Structure formats: C-alpha cells, structure tokens
C-alpha cells in the first residue's frame, strides 16, 4: 500500500508520495507559501537524507551498527581492517584469494613520492599532524592526475588503492616529523597495522615488532572506525565530490571536517578533560559544571546513537588487552567514574547521552604513548576506507547532483549604495 503525506493550504491540498519513509523535498515545491514554494529548514541535517546508501546501517535507538549488513562486533572479532575495507568498497567479504590479492595490491602502494616527504618536512615542528595529513592527501591529486578522470572506473579503483596504501605512511610521517625523528619507510614483510606501528615507533636500525595484543587492539579500533554513514566528515567528502572532484581532494576535505572537536577531535578533547579533572573526587564537581552548561562531557552524546554506542562497548573491552601490555592508564578510573555517574544522572539519562566511540579510544592511544594530537589521525587512517567507499558510491549514483542547500535569507534588501565620504 502506498503511503502519502497530505499537505493542506487554505486554497488547495496536495498529496506527496512517501518513499522509503521520506518525501522528496522537491515535491514540496508545488505547495505555495507567502515566501515562495515550500521548502524545508534543517540546520545540521537533523532530519534530512542526503543520499541513498548501501554501505553502513545504523539504528541509533537500538545501538546497531552494520557494514554491508554485517554487525560490527562480528567484524571486530574476526576480520582484518583490509578485509573490512574490501567489504565496504565491493559490498562482499573477499574470498581468501581475493583478500590475498587485495592485501598485496594495497601493500605495494605504501610508498609515497619523496616530494610528499618534503611537503611534510616543510611544516613547522609544532604543526598539528592532522594539517600535515590533510595536505599530504590533498597533494596526491597532483602526483596522480588520473584521479581527475572520475568517470573512469579503473582510474577510480587504482587511486583508491593508492590512498589506502599511502595513508598510514603519511600519518606515521606526520607523527615522526613532530617528534623530530627520521621517517621510517614501509616494510614489505609487515601487514597493514604492524607496518603502520613500525613506521610510527621504530627507532634507529632496530627491527620493531609490535606486541600482537597491541596490534590486534589497533586493528579492532581500525575496524570500528572504518565507516559511520553520513556523519560530518563523510558529508564533507560527498559534498566536495559532488562538484566533480577527485578522491584525494574530497578525502582531504573529509580530514578537515574530522579534525573538529565535535567530531573526530573529541578523543583528543576527552583526554584533555580527564586530565583537567585530575582525580576521582573531582568528578562530581565536573558533572555539576556540565549540567550548569559550564563544560561539555566530551566523548558523550551522539547525533545518531541514543543508546550506548556499540563501538564504545568493544573499545572498553580492548582497553583491558592493551593495559595488560602497557599497564593501566591512571585516567581510566576517572573515565569509569564519569561514566558511572553520568549513566545514573537525570540530566544525561533524559537527554539519552551515552559514551560514544571517542570516550575510551583516547585512553588506549595514550597508553600506546601517542601524543593527543595523533588521536584524530588514528581515526582518519581507518576512516579513509569508508570515505573511499562513500566517494565511490556518490560518484556512481545517478540521483546525485552538486550539493547546494537553500537558505532562508534574513538580511536587508534593495539598499542604495552610499559613497565612502558620505558615510558615518
Ligand atoms: N555533555 C553535556 N551535554 C550534552 C552533551 C555532552 N557531551 N551532548 C549533548 N548534550 C546536551 C546538549 O546540551 C543539549 O541539551 P539541551 O537540550 O538542554 O540544550 C542536548 O544534550 C542535545 O544535544 P545537541 O548538542 O543538540 O545534540 P547534537 O546531536 O547536535 O550533538 C554531539 C551531538 C555534537 C556529538 C554532542 O553530543 C557533543 O557535543 N558531544 C561531545 C563531543 C563528542 O564527544 N563528539 C564525538 C561524537 S562521535 C564522533 O563524531 C566520532
């Protein structure tokens, strides 16, 4: 049975078809108002679907997250990050042969042009690594002009492989630059995550071998961060792509969006908050300040999840594995106390604010001795898989057009210009 929405004005009534639980915003245009055809006003896209997508499913009320239909907890328990990247891009889990060939392709594209190395080197010693990563990724368009052939499926795939291969190298070099250490080149003998850890932490000529518990924990974090449907940075990727832009320019924009403290920058902000609180006995005061609007409980709340973020649950468990290797992060007890109080407090309960993915991930990153500025970089590396899949879907979706929202104009009209010497 077809569903319709009836819209009545004093003069007429209109039937708007409802498809997939939505109305086409352009159907509203047939409804006249005093200010012209009816439109919607939706700052922050609170209730607007910008695309059709078959990549990631989220049910925020039930705390469900699935990639291509597979629950994220099952993927985190049994898959590798590159396997998940393949799933996001191609829609199916790879066969063993497909996976082996996929890993080989990605891993042979880890080396970056020496000019990118110089680009990273040209930043000030204290530049934020996200700025270096953003610049490095955006610059790739100039090294791979084929990326501008956005209608060529082979060029699209090749450049996705290049980006997935090179993003850990650029991320690791952005970090090494900030600590003044030589850049470590990719090692063919190591897999995706272990090679990333080696490029980050290898010192002098010693061979770096990550503890398997640490590399598995990072792999799990990578899987949990691989995609999250139409969030702020993915929307930025799609928006920039909609103007006909290549993968590298579009993902560069996504990295910029992810940098924000309300998005991927929140894990860095969580650590700052925990440090500021300092001791468990100061937690109640901090919570009182949040309720009075003096602070935000970073790592809590989510636009979509109105239940415990399923990723936060898995990360909380990963903390135990990592702390077994590194020793317990003393800030953990403050985080646990904050969570305990917040989950019982009427302010947080009534607003349905639960820990999100960023609440515990920063504790793991810190235990692994990453400086806080690297936390968002550690989010951007795996999210690149999702950005690539979303970029590709956007490029091949016949419904998509250049993104160009409307506005409600609130300013002056038809004023007469006054020459400078007659003003004041
Ligand atoms: N601490 C205290 N109060 C909060 C918090 C928080 N972390 N989050 C939301 N609220 C309150 C708001 O003040 C608001 O209260 P009000 O109704 O009395 O005005 C209500 O809850 C609704 O919040 P909004 O800001 O309207 O929710 P929105 O969906 O716009 O924001 C966001 C979601 C940005 C994630 C928000 O919850 C937040 O700022 N959280 C902290 C930052 C954070 O952890 N971001 C990471 C998100 S996950 C990610 O991007 C990877």
Coordinates of C-alpha atoms and ligand atoms in Angstrom, one line a residue:
X1 CA 0.0 0.0 0.0
X2 CA 1.4 3.3 -1.0
X3 CA 1.8 6.0 1.7
X4 CA 1.2 9.7 1.1
X5 CA 1.6 12.9 3.0
X6 CA -1.3 15.3 2.7
X7 CA -0.5 18.9 2.9
X8 CA -3.3 21.4 3.0
X9 CA -3.2 25.2 2.5
X10 CA -6.3 27.4 2.7
X11 CA -6.6 27.2 -1.1
X12 CA -5.7 23.7 -2.0
X13 CA -4.5 20.3 -0.8
X14 CA -1.5 18.3 -2.1
X15 CA -0.6 14.6 -1.9
X16 CA 3.1 13.9 -1.6
X17 CA 4.2 10.3 -2.1
X18 CA 6.2 8.8 0.8
X19 CA 9.1 6.5 -0.4
X20 CA 11.4 4.7 1.9
X21 CA 10.0 6.7 4.8
X22 CA 10.9 10.0 3.2
X23 CA 9.3 12.6 1.0
X24 CA 11.2 14.2 -1.9
X25 CA 12.0 17.7 -0.7
X26 CA 11.5 18.9 -4.2
X27 CA 7.8 17.6 -4.1
X28 CA 7.2 20.3 -1.5
X29 CA 7.8 23.0 -4.2
X30 CA 4.3 22.5 -5.5
X31 CA 3.0 23.9 -2.2
X32 CA 2.9 27.8 -2.5
X33 CA 3.6 29.9 0.6
X34 CA 3.8 33.7 1.1
X35 CA 7.6 33.5 0.6
X36 CA 7.5 31.2 -2.5
X37 CA 7.4 27.5 -2.9
X38 CA 7.5 25.5 0.3
X39 CA 11.0 24.2 1.4
X40 CA 12.4 22.6 4.5
X41 CA 14.7 24.3 7.1
X42 CA 17.1 21.8 8.6
X43 CA 20.3 23.2 10.0
X44 CA 22.7 20.3 10.8
X45 CA 20.6 17.9 8.6
X46 CA 18.7 16.8 11.7
X47 CA 16.0 15.0 9.6
X48 CA 17.2 15.1 6.0
X49 CA 18.5 12.2 4.0
X50 CA 21.2 13.5 1.6
X51 CA 21.7 10.2 -0.4
X52 CA 20.7 6.6 -0.8
X53 CA 23.5 4.3 0.5
X54 CA 24.0 0.6 0.8
X55 CA 27.2 0.8 2.8
X56 CA 26.6 1.2 6.5
X57 CA 23.4 0.7 8.5
X58 CA 22.9 2.4 11.9
X59 CA 19.9 2.1 14.3
X60 CA 20.8 4.6 16.9
X61 CA 18.0 3.7 19.2
X62 CA 18.9 0.1 19.3
X63 CA 22.7 0.7 19.2
X64 CA 23.2 -1.3 16.0
X65 CA 26.0 -0.7 13.5
X66 CA 26.4 -2.9 10.4
X67 CA 28.8 -2.6 7.5
X68 CA 27.1 -4.1 4.3
X69 CA 24.8 -5.9 6.7
X70 CA 27.5 -7.5 8.9
X71 CA 27.3 -6.5 12.6
X72 CA 30.4 -4.5 13.5
X73 CA 31.1 -6.7 16.6
X74 CA 31.4 -9.8 14.4
X75 CA 33.8 -8.0 12.1
X76 CA 35.8 -6.7 15.0
X77 CA 36.0 -10.2 16.4
X78 CA 37.1 -12.0 13.2
X79 CA 38.2 -9.7 10.4
X80 CA 41.2 -7.6 9.5
X81 CA 41.0 -3.9 8.6
X82 CA 41.8 -4.5 4.9
X83 CA 39.1 -7.2 4.8
X84 CA 36.6 -4.7 6.1
X85 CA 37.9 -2.1 3.6
X86 CA 37.3 -4.6 0.8
X87 CA 33.8 -5.3 2.2
X88 CA 32.9 -1.6 2.4
X89 CA 34.2 -0.9 -1.2
X90 CA 32.9 -4.0 -3.0
X91 CA 29.9 -5.0 -0.9
X92 CA 31.0 -8.5 -0.2
X93 CA 33.6 -10.2 2.1
X94 CA 36.6 -11.3 0.0
X95 CA 37.4 -14.9 -0.7
X96 CA 40.8 -16.0 0.6
X97 CA 42.3 -15.4 -2.9
X98 CA 40.6 -12.0 -3.3
X99 CA 41.9 -11.0 0.1
X100 CA 45.4 -12.1 -0.6
X101 CA 45.5 -10.2 -3.9
X102 CA 43.8 -7.1 -2.3
X103 CA 46.4 -7.0 0.6
X104 CA 49.2 -7.4 -2.0
X105 CA 47.9 -4.5 -4.1
X106 CA 47.4 -2.2 -1.1
X107 CA 50.7 -3.1 0.5
X108 CA 52.7 -2.5 -2.7
X109 CA 51.3 1.1 -2.8
X110 CA 52.5 2.2 0.6
X111 CA 55.5 4.2 -0.6
X112 CA 54.9 7.9 -1.2
X113 CA 56.6 10.3 -3.5
X114 CA 59.7 11.9 -2.0
X115 CA 58.1 15.3 -2.6
X116 CA 55.3 14.4 -0.2
X117 CA 58.0 13.7 2.4
X118 CA 59.4 17.1 1.7
X119 CA 55.9 18.6 2.0
X120 CA 55.5 17.1 5.5
X121 CA 59.1 18.2 6.3
X122 CA 58.2 21.8 5.4
X123 CA 55.7 22.2 8.2
X124 CA 56.7 23.9 11.4
X125 CA 58.0 21.5 14.1
X126 CA 54.8 22.0 16.2
X127 CA 52.2 21.8 13.3
X128 CA 49.2 19.6 14.1
X129 CA 49.6 16.2 12.4
X130 CA 46.1 16.5 11.0
X131 CA 47.1 19.5 9.0
X132 CA 50.1 17.6 7.6
X133 CA 47.9 14.6 6.8
X134 CA 45.3 16.8 5.1
X135 CA 48.0 18.5 3.0
X136 CA 49.6 15.2 2.1
X137 CA 46.4 13.6 1.0
X138 CA 45.2 16.7 -1.0
X139 CA 48.6 16.8 -2.7
X140 CA 48.2 13.3 -4.1
X141 CA 45.9 14.7 -6.8
X142 CA 48.9 16.4 -8.2
X143 CA 51.0 13.2 -8.3
X144 CA 48.2 11.1 -9.8
X145 CA 46.5 13.2 -12.5
X146 CA 44.5 10.1 -13.5
X147 CA 42.5 10.8 -10.3
X148 CA 40.8 13.6 -12.2
X149 CA 39.3 11.0 -14.5
X150 CA 36.4 10.4 -12.1
X151 CA 34.3 8.7 -14.7
X152 CA 36.9 6.0 -15.4
X153 CA 36.3 3.0 -13.2
X154 CA 39.8 1.7 -13.5
X155 CA 41.3 5.1 -12.5
X156 CA 38.9 5.3 -9.6
X157 CA 39.9 1.9 -8.3
X158 CA 43.6 2.5 -8.8
X159 CA 43.5 5.7 -6.8
X160 CA 41.5 4.2 -4.0
X161 CA 44.2 1.5 -3.7
X162 CA 46.9 4.2 -3.7
X163 CA 45.2 6.2 -1.0
X164 CA 44.5 3.1 1.2
X165 CA 48.2 2.1 0.8
X166 CA 49.7 5.5 1.4
X167 CA 47.6 7.0 4.2
X168 CA 49.3 5.1 7.0
X169 CA 52.7 6.2 5.6
X170 CA 51.7 9.8 5.6
X171 CA 50.1 9.6 9.0
X172 CA 53.2 7.9 10.5
X173 CA 55.5 10.5 8.9
X174 CA 53.3 13.4 10.2
X175 CA 54.0 12.0 13.7
X176 CA 57.7 11.3 13.2
X177 CA 58.1 14.9 11.9
X178 CA 56.5 16.3 15.1
X179 CA 59.0 14.3 17.3
X180 CA 62.0 15.2 15.1
X181 CA 62.7 11.6 14.1
X182 CA 63.8 10.2 10.7
X183 CA 61.0 8.9 8.6
X184 CA 60.6 5.1 8.5
X185 CA 59.8 3.5 5.1
X186 CA 57.2 0.8 4.7
X187 CA 58.4 -2.7 5.3
X188 CA 57.1 -5.3 2.8
X189 CA 57.3 -8.1 5.3
X190 CA 54.7 -6.5 7.6
X191 CA 50.9 -6.4 7.3
X192 CA 48.9 -3.2 7.3
X193 CA 48.6 -2.5 11.0
X194 CA 52.0 -3.9 12.0
X195 CA 53.7 -1.9 9.3
X196 CA 51.9 1.2 10.5
X197 CA 53.1 0.6 14.1
X198 CA 56.7 0.1 12.8
X199 CA 56.6 3.3 10.8
X200 CA 55.5 5.1 13.9
X201 CA 57.7 3.6 16.6
X202 CA 60.8 2.0 15.0
X203 CA 63.9 3.6 16.4
X204 CA 67.3 3.6 14.8
X205 CA 68.1 0.4 12.9
X206 CA 66.4 -1.9 15.4
X207 CA 63.6 -4.0 14.0
X208 CA 60.3 -3.0 15.6
X209 CA 57.9 -5.8 16.3
X210 CA 54.6 -4.8 17.8
X211 CA 53.1 -6.9 20.7
X212 CA 50.3 -9.0 19.0
X213 CA 47.8 -7.8 21.6
X214 CA 48.6 -4.2 20.8
X215 CA 48.4 -4.7 17.0
X216 CA 45.1 -6.6 17.3
X217 CA 43.7 -3.9 19.6
X218 CA 44.7 -1.3 16.9
X219 CA 43.2 -3.5 14.2
X220 CA 39.9 -3.6 16.1
X221 CA 40.0 0.2 16.6
X222 CA 40.6 0.5 12.8
X223 CA 37.6 -1.8 12.0
X224 CA 35.3 0.2 14.4
X225 CA 36.3 3.5 12.8
X226 CA 36.1 2.3 9.2
X227 CA 32.8 3.9 8.3
X228 CA 29.8 5.6 10.0
X229 CA 27.4 6.5 7.2
X230 CA 26.6 10.2 6.7
X231 CA 28.5 11.9 9.5
X232 CA 30.1 15.4 9.2
X233 CA 33.3 14.3 7.5
X234 CA 31.6 11.8 5.1
X235 CA 29.2 14.5 4.2
X236 CA 32.1 16.8 3.5
X237 CA 33.7 14.1 1.3
X238 CA 30.5 13.7 -0.6
X239 CA 29.8 17.4 -0.8
X240 CA 33.2 18.1 -2.3
X241 CA 32.9 15.1 -4.6
X242 CA 29.6 16.4 -5.8
X243 CA 31.4 19.2 -7.6
X244 CA 33.2 16.6 -9.7
X245 CA 36.3 16.4 -7.5
X246 CA 38.8 13.6 -7.4
X247 CA 39.2 11.2 -4.5
X248 CA 42.2 13.0 -2.9
X249 CA 40.7 16.5 -2.9
X250 CA 37.4 15.0 -1.5
X251 CA 39.1 13.0 1.3
X252 CA 41.3 16.0 2.1
X253 CA 38.1 17.9 2.9
X254 CA 36.9 14.9 5.0
X255 CA 40.1 15.0 7.0
X256 CA 39.5 18.7 7.7
X257 CA 36.0 18.0 8.9
X258 CA 37.1 15.1 11.1
X259 CA 39.6 17.5 12.8
X260 CA 36.8 19.3 14.6
X261 CA 36.5 18.7 18.4
X262 CA 32.8 17.9 18.0
X263 CA 33.7 15.1 15.6
X264 CA 36.9 13.1 15.4
X265 CA 38.8 15.7 17.5
X266 CA 36.6 14.6 20.5
X267 CA 39.0 11.8 21.5
X268 CA 41.8 14.3 22.0
X269 CA 39.4 16.5 23.9
X270 CA 38.4 13.6 26.2
X271 CA 42.0 13.2 27.4
X272 CA 42.2 17.0 28.0
X273 CA 39.0 16.8 30.1
X274 CA 40.2 13.7 32.1
X275 CA 43.5 15.5 32.8
X276 CA 41.7 18.6 33.9
X277 CA 39.5 16.7 36.2
X278 CA 42.7 15.1 37.6
X279 CA 41.3 13.0 40.5
X280 CA 38.2 10.9 41.1
X281 CA 37.0 13.1 43.9
X282 CA 36.6 16.0 41.5
X283 CA 34.3 14.1 39.2
X284 CA 31.0 15.2 40.9
X285 CA 32.0 18.8 40.6
X286 CA 32.8 18.4 37.0
X287 CA 29.5 16.7 36.3
X288 CA 27.7 19.6 38.1
X289 CA 29.6 22.1 35.9
X290 CA 28.4 20.2 32.8
X291 CA 24.8 20.3 34.0
X292 CA 25.1 24.1 34.6
X293 CA 26.4 24.4 31.0
X294 CA 30.0 25.4 32.0
X295 CA 31.5 22.4 30.2
X296 CA 30.6 19.5 27.9
X297 CA 31.2 15.9 28.8
X298 CA 33.4 15.1 25.9
X299 CA 33.1 11.6 24.5
X300 CA 29.4 11.5 25.5
X301 CA 26.4 12.0 23.3
X302 CA 25.9 11.4 19.6
X303 CA 23.6 12.7 16.9
X304 CA 22.5 9.2 16.0
X305 CA 23.1 6.9 19.0
X306 CA 20.6 7.5 21.7
X307 CA 21.8 4.3 23.3
X308 CA 25.3 3.0 24.2
X309 CA 27.5 3.4 21.1
X310 CA 28.2 -0.2 20.1
X311 CA 31.8 0.8 19.2
X312 CA 32.4 2.2 22.7
X313 CA 31.4 -1.2 24.3
X314 CA 34.0 -3.0 22.2
X315 CA 36.7 -0.4 22.8
X316 CA 36.1 -0.5 26.5
X317 CA 36.9 -4.3 26.3
X318 CA 40.0 -3.6 24.2
X319 CA 41.3 -1.3 26.9
X320 CA 41.9 -4.4 29.1
X321 CA 44.0 -6.1 26.4
X322 CA 46.1 -3.0 25.8
X323 CA 46.6 -2.2 29.5
X324 CA 47.8 -5.8 30.0
X325 CA 50.8 -4.8 27.8
X326 CA 51.2 -1.2 28.8
X327 CA 50.0 -1.1 32.4
X328 CA 46.7 0.6 33.3
X329 CA 46.2 4.2 32.3
X330 CA 45.6 6.1 35.5
X331 CA 43.0 8.2 33.8
X332 CA 40.8 5.1 33.3
X333 CA 39.5 5.3 36.8
X334 CA 38.3 8.9 36.2
X335 CA 36.6 7.8 33.0
X336 CA 34.9 4.9 34.7
X337 CA 33.6 7.1 37.5
X338 CA 32.4 9.8 35.0
X339 CA 30.5 7.1 33.0
X340 CA 29.0 5.6 36.2
X341 CA 27.7 8.9 37.5
X342 CA 26.6 10.1 34.1
X343 CA 24.6 7.0 33.3
X344 CA 22.7 7.4 36.5
X345 CA 22.2 11.1 36.4
X346 CA 18.8 12.5 35.2
X347 CA 20.5 15.2 33.0
X348 CA 22.2 12.6 30.9
X349 CA 19.5 9.9 31.1
X350 CA 16.7 12.3 29.9
X351 CA 18.9 13.5 27.0
X352 CA 19.9 9.9 26.2
X353 CA 23.6 10.8 26.4
X354 CA 25.9 7.7 26.4
X355 CA 29.6 7.2 25.9
X356 CA 30.5 7.4 22.2
X357 CA 33.4 5.9 20.3
X358 CA 35.8 8.6 21.5
X359 CA 35.3 8.1 25.2
X360 CA 37.7 5.2 25.6
X361 CA 39.7 5.2 22.4
X362 CA 41.9 8.1 23.7
X363 CA 42.9 6.1 26.8
X364 CA 44.2 3.3 24.6
X365 CA 46.0 5.7 22.3
X366 CA 47.6 7.4 25.3
X367 CA 48.6 4.0 26.8
X368 CA 50.3 3.3 23.5
X369 CA 52.3 6.6 24.0
X370 CA 50.6 8.5 21.3
X371 CA 50.5 12.2 21.9
X372 CA 46.9 13.6 22.0
X373 CA 47.4 15.4 18.6
X374 CA 47.8 11.9 17.0
X375 CA 44.4 10.6 18.2
X376 CA 42.4 12.1 15.4
X377 CA 45.0 10.9 12.9
X378 CA 44.4 7.4 14.2
X379 CA 40.8 7.9 13.4
X380 CA 41.4 9.3 9.9
X381 CA 43.6 6.4 8.8
X382 CA 40.9 3.7 9.1
X383 CA 38.0 6.1 8.2
X384 CA 39.7 6.5 4.8
X385 CA 38.3 3.1 3.8
X386 CA 34.7 4.4 4.5
X387 CA 35.4 7.8 2.8
X388 CA 36.6 5.9 -0.3
X389 CA 33.5 3.7 -0.4
X390 CA 31.2 6.7 0.1
X391 CA 33.1 8.7 -2.5
X392 CA 32.7 5.9 -5.0
X393 CA 29.0 5.4 -4.2
X394 CA 28.5 9.1 -4.6
X395 CA 30.3 9.2 -8.0
X396 CA 28.2 6.3 -9.3
X397 CA 24.8 7.4 -8.0
X398 CA 22.6 8.8 -10.8
X399 CA 20.5 10.6 -8.2
X400 CA 23.4 12.7 -7.1
X401 CA 23.9 16.3 -8.1
X402 CA 26.2 19.1 -7.0
X403 CA 25.3 19.8 -3.3
X404 CA 23.8 23.2 -2.9
X405 CA 21.5 23.7 0.0
X406 CA 18.9 26.5 0.1
X407 CA 18.9 29.3 2.7
X408 CA 16.4 31.4 4.5
X409 CA 17.6 34.9 3.7
X410 CA 17.3 37.1 6.8
X411 CA 19.3 40.2 5.7
X412 CA 18.5 43.6 4.1
X413 CA 17.1 44.0 0.6
X414 CA 17.5 46.6 -2.1
X415 CA 19.6 49.2 -0.2
X416 CA 21.2 52.1 -2.0
X417 CA 24.9 52.3 -2.1
X418 CA 26.4 55.3 -0.1
X419 CA 29.8 56.5 -1.2
X420 CA 32.6 56.3 1.4
X421 CA 32.8 60.0 2.0
X422 CA 29.1 60.3 2.8
X423 CA 29.1 57.5 5.4
X424 CA 29.4 57.9 9.2
Ligands
LIG1 N1 27.7 17.0 27.5 C1 26.7 17.7 28.0 N2 25.6 17.9 27.5 C2 25.4 17.4 26.2 C3 26.4 16.7 25.6 C4 27.6 16.4 26.3 N3 28.6 15.7 25.7 N4 26.0 16.3 24.4 C5 24.8 16.8 24.2 N5 24.4 17.5 25.4 C6 23.1 18.1 25.6 C7 23.0 19.4 24.9 O1 23.5 20.5 25.7 C8 21.5 19.5 24.7 O2 20.9 19.8 25.9 P1 19.6 20.8 25.8 O3 18.6 20.0 25.1 O4 19.3 21.1 27.3 O5 20.0 22.1 25.1 C9 21.1 18.1 24.4 O6 22.1 17.3 25.1 C10 21.2 17.7 22.9 O7 22.5 18.0 22.4 P2 22.8 18.5 21.0 O8 24.1 19.3 21.1 O9 21.6 19.3 20.5 O10 23.0 17.2 20.2 P3 23.7 17.1 18.8 O11 23.1 15.9 18.1 O12 23.6 18.4 18.0 O13 25.2 16.9 19.1 C11 27.3 15.9 19.6 C12 25.8 15.7 19.1 C13 27.9 17.0 18.9 C14 28.1 14.6 19.4 C15 27.2 16.3 21.1 O14 26.6 15.2 21.9 C16 28.5 16.6 21.7 O15 29.0 17.8 21.6 N6 29.2 15.6 22.4 C17 30.6 15.9 22.9 C18 31.6 15.8 21.8 C19 31.8 14.4 21.3 O16 32.0 13.5 22.1 N7 31.8 14.3 20.0 C20 32.1 13.0 19.3 C21 30.9 12.4 18.6 S1 31.3 10.9 17.9 C22 32.1 11.3 16.5 O17 32.0 12.3 15.9 C23 33.1 10.3 16.1

